[in-house]
PDB file of C-alpha atoms in Angstrom:
ATOM      1  CA  MET A 385      79.224  94.601  81.479  1.00  0.00           C
ATOM      2  CA  GLN A 386      75.854  96.029  80.444  1.00  0.00           C
ATOM      3  CA  PHE A 387      74.618  95.216  83.965  1.00  0.00           C
ATOM      4  CA  PHE A 388      76.895  97.897  85.414  1.00  0.00           C
ATOM      5  CA  SER A 389      75.621 100.524  82.996  1.00  0.00           C
ATOM      6  CA  ASP A 390      71.992  99.662  83.528  1.00  0.00           C
ATOM      7  CA  THR A 391      72.185  99.300  87.299  1.00  0.00           C
ATOM      8  CA  TRP A 392      74.734 101.825  88.509  1.00  0.00           C
ATOM      9  CA  ASN A 393      75.616 103.916  85.467  1.00  0.00           C
ATOM     10  CA  VAL A 394      79.295 103.022  85.876  1.00  0.00           C
ATOM     11  CA  PRO A 395      81.561 104.450  83.154  1.00  0.00           C
ATOM     12  CA  GLN A 396      83.121 102.024  80.663  1.00  0.00           C
ATOM     13  CA  THR A 397      86.679 102.618  81.902  1.00  0.00           C
ATOM     14  CA  GLU A 398      85.712 101.772  85.482  1.00  0.00           C
ATOM     15  CA  ARG A 399      83.927  98.601  84.357  1.00  0.00           C
ATOM     16  CA  GLU A 400      86.996  97.511  82.411  1.00  0.00           C
ATOM     17  CA  ASP A 401      89.286  98.298  85.353  1.00  0.00           C
ATOM     18  CA  TRP A 402      87.031  96.215  87.620  1.00  0.00           C
ATOM     19  CA  THR A 403      87.111  93.330  85.131  1.00  0.00           C
ATOM     20  CA  ARG A 404      90.912  93.460  84.780  1.00  0.00           C
ATOM     21  CA  HIS A 405      91.336  93.580  88.554  1.00  0.00           C
ATOM     22  CA  TRP A 406      89.340  90.394  89.167  1.00  0.00           C
ATOM     23  CA  MET A 407      90.915  88.591  86.220  1.00  0.00           C
ATOM     24  CA  THR A 408      94.333  89.401  87.643  1.00  0.00           C
ATOM     25  CA  VAL A 409      93.347  88.151  91.112  1.00  0.00           C
ATOM     26  CA  GLY A 410      92.165  84.860  89.613  1.00  0.00           C
ATOM     27  CA  PHE A 411      95.180  84.478  87.326  1.00  0.00           C
ATOM     28  CA  ASP A 412      97.579  85.167  90.215  1.00  0.00           C
ATOM     29  CA  ALA A 413      96.020  82.302  92.178  1.00  0.00           C
ATOM     30  CA  MET A 414      95.811  79.926  89.218  1.00  0.00           C
ATOM     31  CA  GLU A 415      99.403  80.542  88.117  1.00  0.00           C
ATOM     32  CA  ARG A 416     100.636  79.920  91.656  1.00  0.00           C
ATOM     33  CA  LEU A 417      98.605  76.696  91.970  1.00  0.00           C
ATOM     34  CA  LEU A 418      99.828  75.340  88.652  1.00  0.00           C
ATOM     35  CA  VAL A 419     103.476  76.218  89.314  1.00  0.00           C
ATOM     36  CA  GLU A 420     103.369  74.535  92.727  1.00  0.00           C
ATOM     37  CA  SER A 421     101.439  71.425  91.653  1.00  0.00           C
ATOM     38  CA  VAL A 422     103.292  68.234  90.810  1.00  0.00           C
ATOM     39  CA  ASP A 423     100.299  67.317  88.630  1.00  0.00           C
ATOM     40  CA  THR A 424     100.806  70.174  86.175  1.00  0.00           C
ATOM     41  CA  GLY A 425     102.064  68.881  82.870  1.00  0.00           C
ATOM     42  CA  ARG A 426     101.542  69.951  79.312  1.00  0.00           C
ATOM     43  CA  PHE A 427      98.035  70.906  80.470  1.00  0.00           C
ATOM     44  CA  CYS A 428      96.568  71.965  83.825  1.00  0.00           C
ATOM     45  CA  HIS A 429      96.502  68.437  85.211  1.00  0.00           C
ATOM     46  CA  GLY A 430      98.833  66.183  83.301  1.00  0.00           C
ATOM     47  CA  ASP A 431      99.457  65.662  79.629  1.00  0.00           C
ATOM     48  CA  THR A 432      95.839  65.272  78.511  1.00  0.00           C
ATOM     49  CA  PRO A 433      93.374  68.168  78.404  1.00  0.00           C
ATOM     50  CA  THR A 434      90.745  68.212  81.152  1.00  0.00           C
ATOM     51  CA  LEU A 435      87.797  70.387  82.069  1.00  0.00           C
ATOM     52  CA  ALA A 436      90.254  72.748  83.765  1.00  0.00           C
ATOM     53  CA  ASP A 437      91.839  73.476  80.387  1.00  0.00           C
ATOM     54  CA  CYS A 438      88.414  73.931  78.789  1.00  0.00           C
ATOM     55  CA  CYS A 439      87.708  76.610  81.415  1.00  0.00           C
ATOM     56  CA  LEU A 440      91.134  78.260  81.203  1.00  0.00           C
ATOM     57  CA  VAL A 441      91.196  78.930  77.461  1.00  0.00           C
ATOM     58  CA  PRO A 442      88.130  81.217  77.335  1.00  0.00           C
ATOM     59  CA  GLN A 443      89.387  83.127  80.365  1.00  0.00           C
ATOM     60  CA  LEU A 444      92.639  83.930  78.578  1.00  0.00           C
ATOM     61  CA  PHE A 445      90.678  84.889  75.464  1.00  0.00           C
ATOM     62  CA  ASN A 446      88.705  87.383  77.576  1.00  0.00           C
ATOM     63  CA  ALA A 447      91.867  88.619  79.262  1.00  0.00           C
ATOM     64  CA  ARG A 448      93.268  89.503  75.876  1.00  0.00           C
ATOM     65  CA  ARG A 449      89.993  91.290  74.995  1.00  0.00           C
ATOM     66  CA  PHE A 450      90.415  93.440  78.102  1.00  0.00           C
ATOM     67  CA  ASN A 451      94.156  93.987  77.595  1.00  0.00           C
ATOM     68  CA  VAL A 452      95.235  92.129  80.724  1.00  0.00           C
ATOM     69  CA  ASP A 453      99.020  91.786  80.862  1.00  0.00           C
ATOM     70  CA  LEU A 454      99.652  88.043  80.658  1.00  0.00           C
ATOM     71  CA  GLY A 455     103.411  88.419  81.200  1.00  0.00           C
ATOM     72  CA  PRO A 456     103.175  87.389  84.869  1.00  0.00           C
ATOM     73  CA  TYR A 457     101.418  84.143  83.878  1.00  0.00           C
ATOM     74  CA  PRO A 458     103.824  82.083  81.755  1.00  0.00           C
ATOM     75  CA  THR A 459     102.315  78.778  82.867  1.00  0.00           C
ATOM     76  CA  LEU A 460      98.791  79.845  81.947  1.00  0.00           C
ATOM     77  CA  VAL A 461      99.982  81.134  78.575  1.00  0.00           C
ATOM     78  CA  ARG A 462     101.955  77.938  77.890  1.00  0.00           C
ATOM     79  CA  ILE A 463      98.930  75.762  78.670  1.00  0.00           C
ATOM     80  CA  ASP A 464      96.682  77.995  76.562  1.00  0.00           C
ATOM     81  CA  GLU A 465      99.068  77.604  73.623  1.00  0.00           C
ATOM     82  CA  ALA A 466      99.165  73.814  74.087  1.00  0.00           C
ATOM     83  CA  CYS A 467      95.379  73.710  74.087  1.00  0.00           C
ATOM     84  CA  LEU A 468      94.970  75.923  71.044  1.00  0.00           C
ATOM     85  CA  ALA A 469      97.416  73.722  69.113  1.00  0.00           C
ATOM     86  CA  LEU A 470      94.809  70.951  69.305  1.00  0.00           C
ATOM     87  CA  PRO A 471      92.224  70.888  66.482  1.00  0.00           C
ATOM     88  CA  ALA A 472      89.196  70.758  68.817  1.00  0.00           C
ATOM     89  CA  PHE A 473      90.300  73.808  70.801  1.00  0.00           C
ATOM     90  CA  ASP A 474      91.264  75.668  67.646  1.00  0.00           C
ATOM     91  CA  ALA A 475      87.861  74.978  66.077  1.00  0.00           C
ATOM     92  CA  ALA A 476      86.139  76.255  69.224  1.00  0.00           C
ATOM     93  CA  ARG A 477      87.836  79.678  69.194  1.00  0.00           C
ATOM     94  CA  PRO A 478      85.223  82.447  69.203  1.00  0.00           C
ATOM     95  CA  GLU A 479      86.630  83.968  66.036  1.00  0.00           C
ATOM     96  CA  ASN A 480      86.065  80.623  64.255  1.00  0.00           C
ATOM     97  CA  GLN A 481      82.316  80.644  64.948  1.00  0.00           C
ATOM     98  CA  VAL A 482      79.934  81.599  62.174  1.00  0.00           C
ATOM     99  CA  ASP A 483      78.061  84.002  64.451  1.00  0.00           C
ATOM    100  CA  CYS A 484      81.160  85.797  65.718  1.00  0.00           C
ATOM    101  CA  ALA A 485      80.752  89.547  65.560  1.00  0.00           C
ATOM    102  CA  GLY A 486      84.472  89.855  64.896  1.00  0.00           C
TER     103      GLY A 486
END
């Protein structure tokens, strides 16, 4: 986000709006793909976590940071919850890192 300030002097609210817009576009597509896929299970692709889940979890963390409404994405939220119930995902949460700014 600092890039916008340094390059174009874009106000914080506009940067956050831009971020929320593109998160929503991506989540719309991902939710639709997962709902329509016969491969979607407990996780993005079946009942074992894959790289797709490893990529999804931080995106939902960031969405919450930017106050993105996750109501339209029940499948993404369900998968995120399934991931975070696993010890490895839980341990990897940003707030569980020693260098987390909080």
